[in-house]
Amino acid sequence: MTFKVAIIGRPNVGKSTLFNRLVGKKLALVDDTPGVTRDRRVHAAKLYDLHFDVIDTAGFEDAGASTLPGRMRAQTEIAIREADLIFFTIDAKSGLLPDDRTFAEIVRKSGKPVVLVANKAEARGAQGGMLEAWELGLGEPIPVSAEHGQGMPDLRDAVIAALGEERAFGEDEEDDEEAAAGEVLIGEDIADPDAEDAPAYDDTKPMRIAVVGRPNAGKSTLINALIGEERLLTGPEAGITRDSISVDWDWRGRLIKLFDTAGMRRKARIHEKLEVMSVQDGLRAIRFAEIVIIVLDATIPFEKQDLQIADLIIREGRAPVIAFNKWDLIDNPQELLAELREKTERLLPQVRGIQAVPVSAETGRGLDKLMDAVLKTHKVWNSRVSTGRLNRWLEGILAHHPPPAVAGRRLKVKYVTQAKTRPPGFVVQCSRPEAMPQSYVRYLSNSLREAFDMPGVPIRIALRTSDNPFAGRAKKR
């Protein structure tokens, strides 16, 4: 069994940079702004021959429990309780600050083994900060540069000394392989859902679900309600989430990986570099998800940004499900639900029949119905139709509504086959694909959706023509 390491310290000491160094990928957002990390993130890490799970945490700040920094601190305290070893990180360049001494006392009281990590040791003047670090009473400071990868051998030795060789190397071969494989996360080492050899449907692999929406729609609260614990930081402030955080979950025996994302505002309103990075991280979450839950605030639904987010998801070929959140604040639920469903069909015709469920993340209402809608949509997104059934359908379509004549010549449609799933993609063999009107392609798509019961997911149709075997040959005299 592997062990867990929590990286803690005050803001801006380089915790996320060290986290990225240990996991070998740039997963956590890194910026010069203090307090970038807010939620705790867990990932498999490797330090030479040591395999373990590492927890990135928010900067430890002395603040009231009801404030945002106070709630961030509570998340860090949970990480300390979960960890087997603590990397107490200081900034060797700036030296000790009062908060370092305050939190060193908290770490000492936890009774957990501690490695004192003096980061930014490559900087000029870092030697003074190293000497000051002895005052914390946490043992010898280990000088490292998380950004440049310096000092990692000494850090490895310090981990073994703190835990003992038996604990540090205690995992068996199978555990070792699992740790090396690690948690699959956004944009890195992840199977492309659009791959041609993707299986039609496999309910044994974790389903990847991204939760997206505008700021303050209740995305993190919804994930916490689904998994039944305060795993993600929430509050009345808009824009709390910055990183795309993944959470493993088991729902009725089905393995699920949930991705919380930063709220997406209109592009014109995004000015700060950090928010740009957060949104880009959220876009990667959409790109590598299978199902995307679009969380709409039921009190102000279908803002322009909501529709742009939905359009992006559909263009990426993901399977969308809508959650009308904050349903507990609605006074006329039946009337509003009918109105919202009518708007959904009208504003998102490209995914006709999309599942839309009223929920309340605060009270837990509608969560089972939401997950039922997710599973149903996932099956449709993975659905495959045999070529025989498709061409029998096509015969009826051509008899009832043949393609129009273009420039005086009628277009011929020969046959159709399904080329891929995730989302369902079809190839239609026809004459002159470039002349086929888009209105007829939409007609084929809508007819496919109705005939084979594929509501609420994007359907792709590609038009192809057979090569003329006589093209390019000289005309016989």
Short mmCIF file of C-alpha atoms in Angstrom, two decimals:
data_model
loop_
_atom_site.label_atom_id
_atom_site.label_comp_id
_atom_site.label_asym_id
_atom_site.label_seq_id
_atom_site.Cartn_x
_atom_site.Cartn_y
_atom_site.Cartn_z
CA MET A 1 0.00 0.00 0.00
CA THR A 2 1.33 3.46 -0.93
CA PHE A 3 1.65 6.39 1.45
CA LYS A 4 0.29 9.95 1.21
CA VAL A 5 2.30 13.18 1.33
CA ALA A 6 0.61 16.56 1.93
CA ILE A 7 2.46 19.67 0.73
CA ILE A 8 1.55 22.57 3.00
CA GLY A 9 2.82 26.07 3.73
CA ARG A 10 1.78 29.69 3.50
CA PRO A 11 0.78 31.17 0.13
CA ASN A 12 3.33 31.68 -2.66
CA VAL A 13 6.08 29.35 -1.39
CA GLY A 14 5.88 27.08 -4.47
CA LYS A 15 3.69 24.21 -3.27
CA SER A 16 1.97 23.68 -6.64
CA THR A 17 5.30 23.88 -8.48
CA LEU A 18 6.65 21.13 -6.21
CA PHE A 19 3.42 19.13 -6.74
CA ASN A 20 3.85 19.36 -10.53
CA ARG A 21 7.50 18.31 -10.21
CA LEU A 22 6.58 15.20 -8.20
CA VAL A 23 3.72 14.08 -10.47
CA GLY A 24 5.77 14.78 -13.58
CA LYS A 25 3.06 16.89 -15.27
CA LYS A 26 1.87 20.48 -15.16
CA LEU A 27 -1.48 19.69 -13.58
CA ALA A 28 -1.80 22.40 -10.93
CA LEU A 29 -2.06 26.03 -12.07
CA VAL A 30 1.04 28.02 -11.17
CA ASP A 31 1.22 31.82 -11.08
CA ASP A 32 3.08 34.52 -9.17
CA THR A 33 -0.21 35.59 -7.57
CA PRO A 34 -0.46 34.31 -3.98
CA GLY A 35 -3.32 31.92 -3.23
CA VAL A 36 -3.79 30.39 -6.69
CA THR A 37 -4.59 26.93 -5.26
CA ARG A 38 -7.82 26.73 -3.29
CA ASP A 39 -9.01 23.11 -3.40
CA ARG A 40 -6.89 20.14 -2.42
CA ARG A 41 -5.77 17.96 -5.31
CA VAL A 42 -4.53 14.35 -5.02
CA HIS A 43 -2.39 12.58 -7.62
CA ALA A 44 0.05 9.69 -7.88
CA ALA A 45 3.68 10.84 -7.67
CA LYS A 46 7.15 9.41 -8.08
CA LEU A 47 10.44 10.47 -6.49
CA TYR A 48 13.07 8.21 -8.02
CA ASP A 49 12.23 4.76 -6.59
CA LEU A 50 9.54 6.05 -4.20
CA HIS A 51 5.88 5.86 -5.27
CA PHE A 52 3.22 7.70 -3.28
CA ASP A 53 0.14 9.94 -3.50
CA VAL A 54 0.78 13.65 -3.14
CA ILE A 55 -1.78 16.25 -2.01
CA ASP A 56 -1.52 19.86 -3.19
CA THR A 57 -3.14 22.28 -0.76
CA ALA A 58 -4.15 25.91 -0.49
CA GLY A 59 -1.82 28.36 1.22
CA PHE A 60 -2.23 28.15 4.98
CA GLU A 61 -3.58 31.50 6.29
CA ASP A 62 -4.65 32.60 9.75
CA ALA A 63 -8.29 33.59 9.15
CA GLY A 64 -11.82 33.16 10.49
CA ALA A 65 -13.65 29.93 9.65
CA SER A 66 -16.44 31.68 7.70
CA THR A 67 -14.11 33.58 5.36
CA LEU A 68 -12.77 32.16 2.09
CA PRO A 69 -9.17 31.89 3.46
CA GLY A 70 -10.65 30.19 6.55
CA ARG A 71 -12.47 27.62 4.44
CA MET A 72 -9.30 27.07 2.41
CA ARG A 73 -7.43 26.46 5.67
CA ALA A 74 -10.06 23.86 6.68
CA GLN A 75 -9.34 21.98 3.44
CA THR A 76 -5.62 22.02 4.25
CA GLU A 77 -6.31 20.68 7.76
CA ILE A 78 -8.23 17.77 6.18
CA ALA A 79 -5.18 17.07 4.00
CA ILE A 80 -2.96 17.00 7.10
CA ARG A 81 -5.26 14.44 8.72
CA GLU A 82 -5.27 12.27 5.58
CA ALA A 83 -1.50 12.37 5.07
CA ASP A 84 1.14 9.95 6.35
CA LEU A 85 3.92 12.52 5.81
CA ILE A 86 3.94 16.31 5.57
CA PHE A 87 6.18 18.44 3.35
CA PHE A 88 6.21 21.72 5.29
CA THR A 89 7.32 24.15 2.59
CA ILE A 90 8.96 27.52 3.16
CA ASP A 91 10.39 30.15 0.82
CA ALA A 92 14.14 30.15 1.45
CA LYS A 93 14.51 33.33 -0.60
CA SER A 94 12.21 35.46 1.59
CA GLY A 95 12.99 33.69 4.87
CA LEU A 96 10.56 32.97 7.71
CA LEU A 97 7.39 35.00 8.23
CA PRO A 98 5.12 34.94 11.32
CA ASP A 99 2.66 32.61 9.56
CA ASP A 100 5.43 30.04 9.03
CA ARG A 101 5.99 29.85 12.79
CA THR A 102 2.24 29.69 13.54
CA PHE A 103 1.62 26.82 11.13
CA ALA A 104 4.77 24.96 12.11
CA GLU A 105 3.21 24.67 15.57
CA ILE A 106 -0.01 23.24 14.06
CA VAL A 107 1.99 20.69 12.07
CA ARG A 108 4.00 19.71 15.13
CA LYS A 109 0.78 19.14 17.11
CA SER A 110 -0.57 16.85 14.37
CA GLY A 111 2.05 14.27 15.36
CA LYS A 112 2.71 13.39 11.69
CA PRO A 113 6.26 12.89 10.36
CA VAL A 114 7.49 16.12 8.73
CA VAL A 115 10.07 16.98 6.10
CA LEU A 116 11.00 20.68 6.11
CA VAL A 117 11.33 21.73 2.45
CA ALA A 118 13.22 24.98 1.81
CA ASN A 119 12.07 25.86 -1.70
CA LYS A 120 13.60 28.46 -4.06
CA ALA A 121 17.02 27.53 -2.69
CA GLU A 122 18.63 28.44 -6.02
CA ALA A 123 17.89 32.15 -5.41
CA ARG A 124 20.54 34.63 -4.29
CA GLY A 125 20.35 35.15 -0.53
CA ALA A 126 18.54 31.84 0.11
CA GLN A 127 21.25 30.74 2.58
CA GLY A 128 19.91 33.17 5.18
CA GLY A 129 16.41 31.71 4.90
CA MET A 130 17.89 28.21 5.26
CA LEU A 131 19.54 29.14 8.54
CA GLU A 132 16.32 30.76 9.82
CA ALA A 133 14.38 27.58 9.04
CA TRP A 134 16.17 25.75 11.86
CA GLU A 135 14.18 27.96 14.28
CA LEU A 136 10.96 26.11 13.40
CA GLY A 137 12.14 23.02 15.26
CA LEU A 138 11.10 20.68 12.43
CA GLY A 139 14.54 19.27 11.78
CA GLU A 140 17.04 19.96 9.04
CA PRO A 141 15.71 22.03 6.12
CA ILE A 142 16.10 20.31 2.72
CA PRO A 143 17.15 22.88 0.09
CA VAL A 144 15.29 22.34 -3.20
CA SER A 145 14.29 24.21 -6.33
CA ALA A 146 10.92 22.84 -7.40
CA GLU A 147 11.05 24.93 -10.56
CA HIS A 148 14.46 23.65 -11.70
CA GLY A 149 14.36 20.17 -10.15
CA GLN A 150 17.35 20.72 -7.85
CA GLY A 151 17.66 18.93 -4.50
CA MET A 152 15.37 16.00 -5.35
CA PRO A 153 17.89 13.28 -4.27
CA ASP A 154 18.15 14.91 -0.82
CA LEU A 155 14.35 15.11 -0.63
CA ARG A 156 14.11 11.37 -1.40
CA ASP A 157 16.57 10.55 1.39
CA ALA A 158 14.65 12.77 3.82
CA VAL A 159 11.37 10.92 3.02
CA ILE A 160 13.00 7.55 3.76
CA ALA A 161 14.49 8.89 6.99
CA ALA A 162 11.13 10.29 8.12
CA LEU A 163 9.05 7.19 7.32
CA GLY A 164 11.60 4.39 7.61
CA GLU A 165 12.59 2.09 4.76
CA GLU A 166 9.87 -0.47 5.44
CA ARG A 167 7.09 2.13 5.18
CA ALA A 168 8.66 4.01 2.26
CA PHE A 169 9.19 0.86 0.14
CA GLY A 170 6.37 -1.26 1.63
CA GLU A 171 4.15 -1.50 -1.46
CA ASP A 172 4.09 -4.72 -3.42
CA GLU A 173 4.67 -4.96 -7.16
CA GLU A 174 0.99 -4.61 -8.07
CA ASP A 175 0.59 -1.49 -5.94
CA ASP A 176 3.76 -0.12 -7.48
CA GLU A 177 2.32 -0.44 -10.98
CA GLU A 178 -0.91 1.23 -9.91
CA ALA A 179 0.97 4.10 -8.32
CA ALA A 180 3.10 4.56 -11.41
CA ALA A 181 -0.01 4.64 -13.58
CA GLY A 182 -1.62 7.14 -11.23
CA GLU A 183 -4.82 9.09 -11.51
CA VAL A 184 -5.71 9.93 -15.10
CA LEU A 185 -6.17 13.67 -15.28
CA ILE A 186 -7.05 16.32 -17.77
CA GLY A 187 -5.03 16.64 -20.93
CA GLU A 188 -2.31 14.17 -19.97
CA ASP A 189 -2.02 10.39 -20.53
CA ILE A 190 -5.75 10.16 -21.12
CA ALA A 191 -7.51 7.95 -23.66
CA ASP A 192 -9.02 10.03 -26.44
CA PRO A 193 -12.79 9.41 -26.43
CA ASP A 194 -12.84 10.07 -30.19
CA ALA A 195 -10.38 7.28 -31.01
CA GLU A 196 -11.66 5.02 -33.78
CA ASP A 197 -10.93 1.87 -31.80
CA ALA A 198 -12.89 3.10 -28.76
CA PRO A 199 -15.25 0.34 -27.54
CA ALA A 200 -18.95 0.73 -28.23
CA TYR A 201 -19.86 0.58 -24.56
CA ASP A 202 -17.88 -0.48 -21.50
CA ASP A 203 -19.37 0.14 -18.06
CA THR A 204 -16.34 -1.23 -16.21
CA LYS A 205 -14.10 1.78 -16.91
CA PRO A 206 -14.57 4.99 -14.90
CA MET A 207 -16.95 7.38 -16.63
CA ARG A 208 -15.42 10.85 -16.99
CA ILE A 209 -17.90 13.63 -16.14
CA ALA A 210 -17.00 17.33 -16.30
CA VAL A 211 -19.20 19.82 -14.45
CA VAL A 212 -19.21 23.25 -16.13
CA GLY A 213 -21.13 26.51 -16.06
CA ARG A 214 -20.95 30.20 -15.31
CA PRO A 215 -19.37 31.42 -12.03
CA ASN A 216 -21.54 30.89 -8.93
CA ALA A 217 -23.93 28.44 -10.64
CA GLY A 218 -23.19 25.89 -7.88
CA LYS A 219 -20.82 23.45 -9.62
CA SER A 220 -18.63 22.62 -6.61
CA THR A 221 -21.66 22.44 -4.31
CA LEU A 222 -23.28 19.99 -6.73
CA ILE A 223 -20.22 17.70 -6.73
CA ASN A 224 -20.04 17.80 -2.93
CA ALA A 225 -23.75 16.87 -2.77
CA LEU A 226 -23.27 13.99 -5.22
CA ILE A 227 -20.33 12.41 -3.37
CA GLY A 228 -21.73 13.19 0.08
CA GLU A 229 -18.75 15.06 1.53
CA GLU A 230 -17.27 18.57 1.59
CA ARG A 231 -14.52 17.63 -0.85
CA LEU A 232 -14.46 20.91 -2.79
CA LEU A 233 -14.32 24.47 -1.52
CA THR A 234 -17.66 26.28 -1.80
CA GLY A 235 -19.15 29.59 -0.72
CA PRO A 236 -21.18 32.62 -1.80
CA GLU A 237 -18.20 34.20 -3.58
CA ALA A 238 -18.15 33.80 -7.37
CA GLY A 239 -15.09 32.22 -8.98
CA ILE A 240 -13.80 30.16 -6.02
CA THR A 241 -12.69 27.21 -8.15
CA ARG A 242 -9.58 27.84 -10.28
CA ASP A 243 -8.04 24.46 -11.06
CA SER A 244 -9.96 21.62 -12.69
CA ILE A 245 -10.07 19.19 -9.77
CA SER A 246 -10.87 15.51 -10.24
CA VAL A 247 -12.78 13.45 -7.67
CA ASP A 248 -13.15 9.65 -7.78
CA TRP A 249 -16.61 8.38 -6.89
CA ASP A 250 -18.57 5.14 -6.85
CA TRP A 251 -22.27 5.55 -7.71
CA ARG A 252 -24.28 2.34 -7.32
CA GLY A 253 -21.24 0.28 -8.25
CA ARG A 254 -20.35 2.43 -11.26
CA LEU A 255 -16.90 4.06 -11.10
CA ILE A 256 -17.00 7.75 -11.96
CA LYS A 257 -14.36 10.46 -12.18
CA LEU A 258 -15.88 13.90 -11.63
CA PHE A 259 -14.07 17.04 -12.82
CA ASP A 260 -14.94 20.34 -11.19
CA THR A 261 -14.06 23.34 -13.37
CA ALA A 262 -13.67 27.09 -12.99
CA GLY A 263 -16.67 29.24 -13.85
CA MET A 264 -16.58 30.46 -17.44
CA ARG A 265 -17.39 34.11 -18.01
CA ARG A 266 -17.72 35.87 -21.36
CA LYS A 267 -14.36 36.27 -23.07
CA ALA A 268 -14.66 40.07 -23.07
CA ARG A 269 -14.83 40.07 -19.26
CA ILE A 270 -11.70 37.96 -18.77
CA HIS A 271 -8.63 40.14 -18.27
CA GLU A 272 -6.43 38.48 -15.65
CA LYS A 273 -3.87 35.92 -16.76
CA LEU A 274 -4.90 33.59 -13.90
CA GLU A 275 -8.55 33.52 -15.02
CA VAL A 276 -7.45 32.82 -18.60
CA MET A 277 -5.43 29.84 -17.32
CA SER A 278 -8.41 28.62 -15.26
CA VAL A 279 -10.76 28.75 -18.25
CA GLN A 280 -8.22 26.96 -20.47
CA ASP A 281 -8.02 24.24 -17.80
CA GLY A 282 -11.81 23.96 -17.88
CA LEU A 283 -11.80 23.69 -21.68
CA ARG A 284 -9.37 20.78 -21.44
CA ALA A 285 -11.76 19.15 -18.97
CA ILE A 286 -14.57 19.39 -21.53
CA ARG A 287 -12.36 18.05 -24.32
CA PHE A 288 -11.40 14.92 -22.43
CA ALA A 289 -14.72 14.25 -20.67
CA GLU A 290 -17.38 11.85 -21.88
CA ILE A 291 -20.40 13.46 -20.23
CA VAL A 292 -20.55 17.20 -19.47
CA ILE A 293 -23.08 18.41 -16.90
CA ILE A 294 -23.97 22.02 -17.70
CA VAL A 295 -25.04 23.63 -14.43
CA LEU A 296 -27.50 26.49 -14.99
CA ASP A 297 -28.73 28.79 -12.24
CA ALA A 298 -32.50 28.21 -12.43
CA THR A 299 -33.15 31.77 -11.21
CA ILE A 300 -31.29 33.24 -14.24
CA PRO A 301 -31.07 30.43 -16.83
CA PHE A 302 -30.02 30.55 -20.48
CA GLU A 303 -27.81 33.59 -20.38
CA LYS A 304 -25.81 34.08 -23.58
CA GLN A 305 -22.75 32.52 -21.91
CA ASP A 306 -24.73 29.38 -21.00
CA LEU A 307 -25.59 28.84 -24.67
CA GLN A 308 -21.99 29.45 -25.76
CA ILE A 309 -20.77 26.85 -23.25
CA ALA A 310 -23.37 24.36 -24.52
CA ASP A 311 -22.41 25.05 -28.14
CA LEU A 312 -18.74 24.45 -27.34
CA ILE A 313 -19.57 21.09 -25.70
CA ILE A 314 -21.63 20.01 -28.70
CA ARG A 315 -18.92 21.06 -31.19
CA GLU A 316 -16.40 19.02 -29.18
CA GLY A 317 -18.71 16.01 -29.55
CA ARG A 318 -19.24 15.52 -25.81
CA ALA A 319 -22.57 14.30 -24.40
CA PRO A 320 -24.31 17.16 -22.56
CA VAL A 321 -26.78 16.96 -19.67
CA ILE A 322 -28.38 20.09 -18.19
CA ALA A 323 -28.84 20.55 -14.43
CA PHE A 324 -31.17 23.41 -13.49
CA ASN A 325 -29.64 24.14 -10.07
CA LYS A 326 -31.00 26.16 -7.12
CA TRP A 327 -34.46 24.67 -7.66
CA ASP A 328 -35.18 25.18 -3.95
CA LEU A 329 -35.37 28.94 -4.66
CA ILE A 330 -38.14 28.59 -7.28
CA ASP A 331 -41.68 29.57 -6.28
CA ASN A 332 -43.57 28.15 -9.31
CA PRO A 333 -41.63 24.96 -10.14
CA GLN A 334 -44.13 23.29 -12.49
CA GLU A 335 -44.69 26.34 -14.68
CA LEU A 336 -40.99 27.18 -14.81
CA LEU A 337 -39.95 23.61 -15.63
CA ALA A 338 -42.32 23.50 -18.63
CA GLU A 339 -40.98 26.88 -19.78
CA LEU A 340 -37.33 25.84 -19.37
CA ARG A 341 -37.83 22.58 -21.27
CA GLU A 342 -39.49 24.46 -24.13
CA LYS A 343 -36.56 26.90 -24.19
CA THR A 344 -34.07 24.02 -24.14
CA GLU A 345 -35.60 22.43 -27.24
CA ARG A 346 -35.78 25.78 -29.02
CA LEU A 347 -32.32 27.10 -28.14
CA LEU A 348 -30.40 23.81 -28.52
CA PRO A 349 -31.94 22.14 -31.59
CA GLN A 350 -28.62 20.46 -32.47
CA VAL A 351 -29.07 18.11 -29.46
CA ARG A 352 -32.83 17.64 -29.62
CA GLY A 353 -34.12 15.64 -26.67
CA ILE A 354 -31.26 16.66 -24.34
CA GLN A 355 -31.79 15.49 -20.76
CA ALA A 356 -32.58 18.48 -18.50
CA VAL A 357 -33.14 17.86 -14.78
CA PRO A 358 -34.12 20.30 -11.97
CA VAL A 359 -31.83 19.84 -8.95
CA SER A 360 -30.91 21.50 -5.69
CA ALA A 361 -27.31 21.00 -4.65
CA GLU A 362 -28.16 22.58 -1.26
CA THR A 363 -30.98 20.14 -0.37
CA GLY A 364 -29.93 17.14 -2.48
CA ARG A 365 -33.17 17.12 -4.46
CA GLY A 366 -33.08 15.58 -7.95
CA LEU A 367 -29.54 14.16 -7.75
CA ASP A 368 -30.60 10.55 -8.44
CA LYS A 369 -32.63 11.71 -11.46
CA LEU A 370 -29.60 13.66 -12.67
CA MET A 371 -27.37 10.59 -12.50
CA ASP A 372 -30.02 8.47 -14.24
CA ALA A 373 -30.03 11.07 -17.03
CA VAL A 374 -26.22 10.94 -17.18
CA LEU A 375 -26.17 7.14 -17.57
CA LYS A 376 -28.92 7.21 -20.20
CA THR A 377 -27.08 9.89 -22.20
CA HIS A 378 -23.78 8.00 -21.90
CA LYS A 379 -25.36 4.88 -23.41
CA VAL A 380 -26.82 6.87 -26.30
CA TRP A 381 -23.45 8.55 -26.90
CA ASN A 382 -21.89 5.08 -27.17
CA SER A 383 -24.70 3.60 -29.30
CA ARG A 384 -24.04 1.76 -32.56
CA VAL A 385 -26.52 0.87 -35.35
CA SER A 386 -25.90 -1.96 -37.81
CA THR A 387 -25.40 -1.13 -41.49
CA GLY A 388 -28.38 -3.30 -42.46
CA ARG A 389 -30.78 -1.35 -40.22
CA LEU A 390 -29.36 1.96 -41.40
CA ASN A 391 -29.87 1.15 -45.08
CA ARG A 392 -33.40 -0.13 -44.54
CA TRP A 393 -34.08 3.23 -42.84
CA LEU A 394 -32.42 5.06 -45.74
CA GLU A 395 -34.68 3.33 -48.30
CA GLY A 396 -37.74 4.65 -46.49
CA ILE A 397 -36.25 8.15 -46.22
CA LEU A 398 -35.43 8.30 -49.95
CA ALA A 399 -38.89 7.08 -50.89
CA HIS A 400 -40.59 9.60 -48.62
CA HIS A 401 -38.27 12.61 -49.05
CA PRO A 402 -35.53 12.23 -51.71
CA PRO A 403 -32.69 14.77 -51.91
CA PRO A 404 -33.42 17.83 -54.05
CA ALA A 405 -32.15 18.54 -57.54
CA VAL A 406 -29.25 20.99 -57.65
CA ALA A 407 -28.48 22.87 -60.90
CA GLY A 408 -30.99 20.67 -62.68
CA ARG A 409 -29.35 17.39 -61.62
CA ARG A 410 -30.82 15.20 -58.88
CA LEU A 411 -28.45 14.13 -56.10
CA LYS A 412 -28.14 10.40 -55.55
CA VAL A 413 -27.74 8.89 -52.06
CA LYS A 414 -26.43 5.32 -52.28
CA TYR A 415 -25.93 3.98 -48.76
CA VAL A 416 -25.10 4.88 -45.15
CA THR A 417 -22.94 3.25 -42.49
CA GLN A 418 -21.87 4.15 -38.94
CA ALA A 419 -18.16 4.92 -38.85
CA LYS A 420 -17.72 5.65 -35.14
CA THR A 421 -19.34 6.16 -31.77
CA ARG A 422 -18.67 8.70 -29.00
CA PRO A 423 -20.52 10.62 -30.51
CA PRO A 424 -22.37 8.61 -33.17
CA GLY A 425 -20.83 9.40 -36.56
CA PHE A 426 -22.24 8.28 -39.92
CA VAL A 427 -20.88 8.25 -43.47
CA VAL A 428 -23.37 8.82 -46.29
CA GLN A 429 -22.23 7.75 -49.75
CA CYS A 430 -23.67 10.09 -52.38
CA SER A 431 -23.01 11.85 -55.66
CA ARG A 432 -21.66 15.41 -55.51
CA PRO A 433 -21.29 15.81 -51.69
CA GLU A 434 -20.27 19.45 -52.12
CA ALA A 435 -23.71 20.22 -53.64
CA MET A 436 -25.76 18.59 -50.86
CA PRO A 437 -27.81 21.30 -49.06
CA GLN A 438 -27.19 21.59 -45.31
CA SER A 439 -30.96 21.57 -44.78
CA TYR A 440 -31.11 18.00 -46.15
CA VAL A 441 -28.15 16.92 -43.97
CA ARG A 442 -30.06 18.27 -40.94
CA TYR A 443 -33.12 16.37 -42.08
CA LEU A 444 -31.10 13.14 -42.23
CA SER A 445 -29.64 13.85 -38.78
CA ASN A 446 -33.03 14.50 -37.17
CA SER A 447 -34.54 11.43 -38.85
CA LEU A 448 -31.64 9.29 -37.60
CA ARG A 449 -32.15 10.63 -34.08
CA GLU A 450 -35.86 9.75 -34.10
CA ALA A 451 -35.61 6.40 -35.88
CA PHE A 452 -32.86 4.95 -33.66
CA ASP A 453 -33.71 6.69 -30.36
CA MET A 454 -30.61 8.86 -29.99
CA PRO A 455 -31.85 11.93 -28.09
CA GLY A 456 -29.67 14.62 -26.60
CA VAL A 457 -26.26 13.85 -28.16
CA PRO A 458 -24.43 15.35 -31.15
CA ILE A 459 -24.75 13.34 -34.37
CA ARG A 460 -22.05 13.71 -37.01
CA ILE A 461 -22.73 13.06 -40.71
CA ALA A 462 -19.92 12.99 -43.27
CA LEU A 463 -20.71 12.98 -46.98
CA ARG A 464 -18.50 10.90 -49.26
CA THR A 465 -18.45 10.01 -52.93
CA SER A 466 -17.01 7.00 -54.74
CA ASP A 467 -13.93 7.68 -56.80
CA ASN A 468 -14.60 7.48 -60.53
CA PRO A 469 -12.42 4.60 -61.78
CA PHE A 470 -12.30 6.23 -65.26
CA ALA A 471 -11.29 9.69 -64.02
CA GLY A 472 -8.05 10.88 -65.60
CA ARG A 473 -8.04 8.30 -68.38
CA ALA A 474 -7.66 9.53 -71.93
CA LYS A 475 -10.90 9.39 -73.91
CA LYS A 476 -10.91 6.54 -76.45
CA ARG A 477 -11.18 7.57 -80.09
#
